[in-house]
């Protein structure tokens, strides 16, 4: 299991488009991906779960990957979030 903290750096926060891109990327990997925000935990491969987090610009989230290609998944998600 690997995890990393990120700050949401998108004016719209975790809006539908941003969440969809994250979910699309997470679904390319054979591992579980979860995103934590405050006391909430979401399945990073579910658009509805990601939107339910309600993370806004400047909020800190934690992405957790667990499975065969967890390192690759976390690196890809980090790369995506760093471009935002």
Coordinates of C-alpha atoms in Angstrom, one line a residue:
X1 CA 0.0 0.0 0.0
X2 CA 1.3 3.4 -0.9
X3 CA -0.2 6.9 -0.2
X4 CA 0.5 10.5 -0.8
X5 CA -1.0 13.8 0.2
X6 CA -2.0 16.3 -2.5
X7 CA -3.5 19.8 -2.6
X8 CA -6.4 20.3 -5.0
X9 CA -5.2 23.0 -7.3
X10 CA -8.1 23.5 -9.7
X11 CA -10.4 26.6 -9.5
X12 CA -13.5 24.4 -9.7
X13 CA -12.1 22.0 -7.0
X14 CA -13.0 18.4 -7.6
X15 CA -15.7 19.2 -10.2
X16 CA -17.2 16.6 -12.6
X17 CA -14.6 17.0 -15.3
X18 CA -11.6 16.9 -12.9
X19 CA -13.1 13.9 -11.0
X20 CA -13.8 12.1 -14.3
X21 CA -10.3 12.5 -15.5
X22 CA -8.9 11.2 -12.2
X23 CA -11.3 8.2 -12.2
X24 CA -10.5 7.4 -15.9
X25 CA -6.8 7.3 -15.0
X26 CA -7.3 5.3 -11.8
X27 CA -9.3 2.7 -13.8
X28 CA -6.3 2.0 -16.0
X29 CA -4.5 0.2 -13.1
X30 CA -5.0 -3.2 -11.5
X31 CA -5.1 -1.9 -7.9
X32 CA -7.6 -0.3 -5.5
X33 CA -7.5 3.4 -5.4
X34 CA -9.1 5.4 -2.6
X35 CA -9.1 9.2 -1.9
X36 CA -9.5 10.6 1.6
X37 CA -10.7 14.1 2.4
X38 CA -11.3 14.9 6.0
X39 CA -13.3 12.1 7.5
X40 CA -14.6 10.9 4.1
X41 CA -13.1 8.1 2.0
X42 CA -14.0 7.5 -1.6
X43 CA -13.4 4.8 -4.2
X44 CA -11.1 6.6 -6.6
X45 CA -12.6 4.5 -9.5
X46 CA -16.1 5.8 -8.9
X47 CA -17.1 9.2 -10.3
X48 CA -20.0 9.5 -7.9
X49 CA -17.8 8.7 -4.9
X50 CA -15.3 11.3 -6.0
X51 CA -17.9 14.0 -6.4
X52 CA -19.3 13.2 -3.0
X53 CA -16.0 14.1 -1.4
X54 CA -16.7 17.8 -2.1
X55 CA -13.0 18.7 -2.2
X56 CA -12.4 22.3 -3.2
X57 CA -9.5 24.3 -4.5
X58 CA -6.8 24.4 -1.7
X59 CA -8.1 21.3 0.1
X60 CA -5.7 18.5 1.0
X61 CA -6.6 15.0 -0.1
X62 CA -4.8 11.7 0.4
X63 CA -4.6 9.2 -2.4
X64 CA -4.1 5.6 -1.4
X65 CA -3.3 2.8 -3.9
X66 CA -3.1 -0.9 -2.9
X67 CA -2.4 -3.7 -5.3
X68 CA -0.1 -5.1 -8.0
X69 CA 0.7 -1.9 -9.8
X70 CA 0.1 0.6 -6.9
X71 CA 3.3 2.5 -7.5
X72 CA 2.5 3.1 -11.1
X73 CA -1.0 4.2 -10.3
X74 CA 0.1 6.6 -7.7
X75 CA 2.8 8.0 -9.9
X76 CA 0.3 8.5 -12.8
X77 CA -2.2 10.2 -10.5
X78 CA 0.5 12.5 -9.1
X79 CA 1.6 13.4 -12.6
X80 CA -2.0 14.3 -13.5
X81 CA -2.6 16.3 -10.4
X82 CA 0.7 18.2 -10.7
X83 CA -0.5 19.4 -14.2
X84 CA -3.7 20.9 -12.7

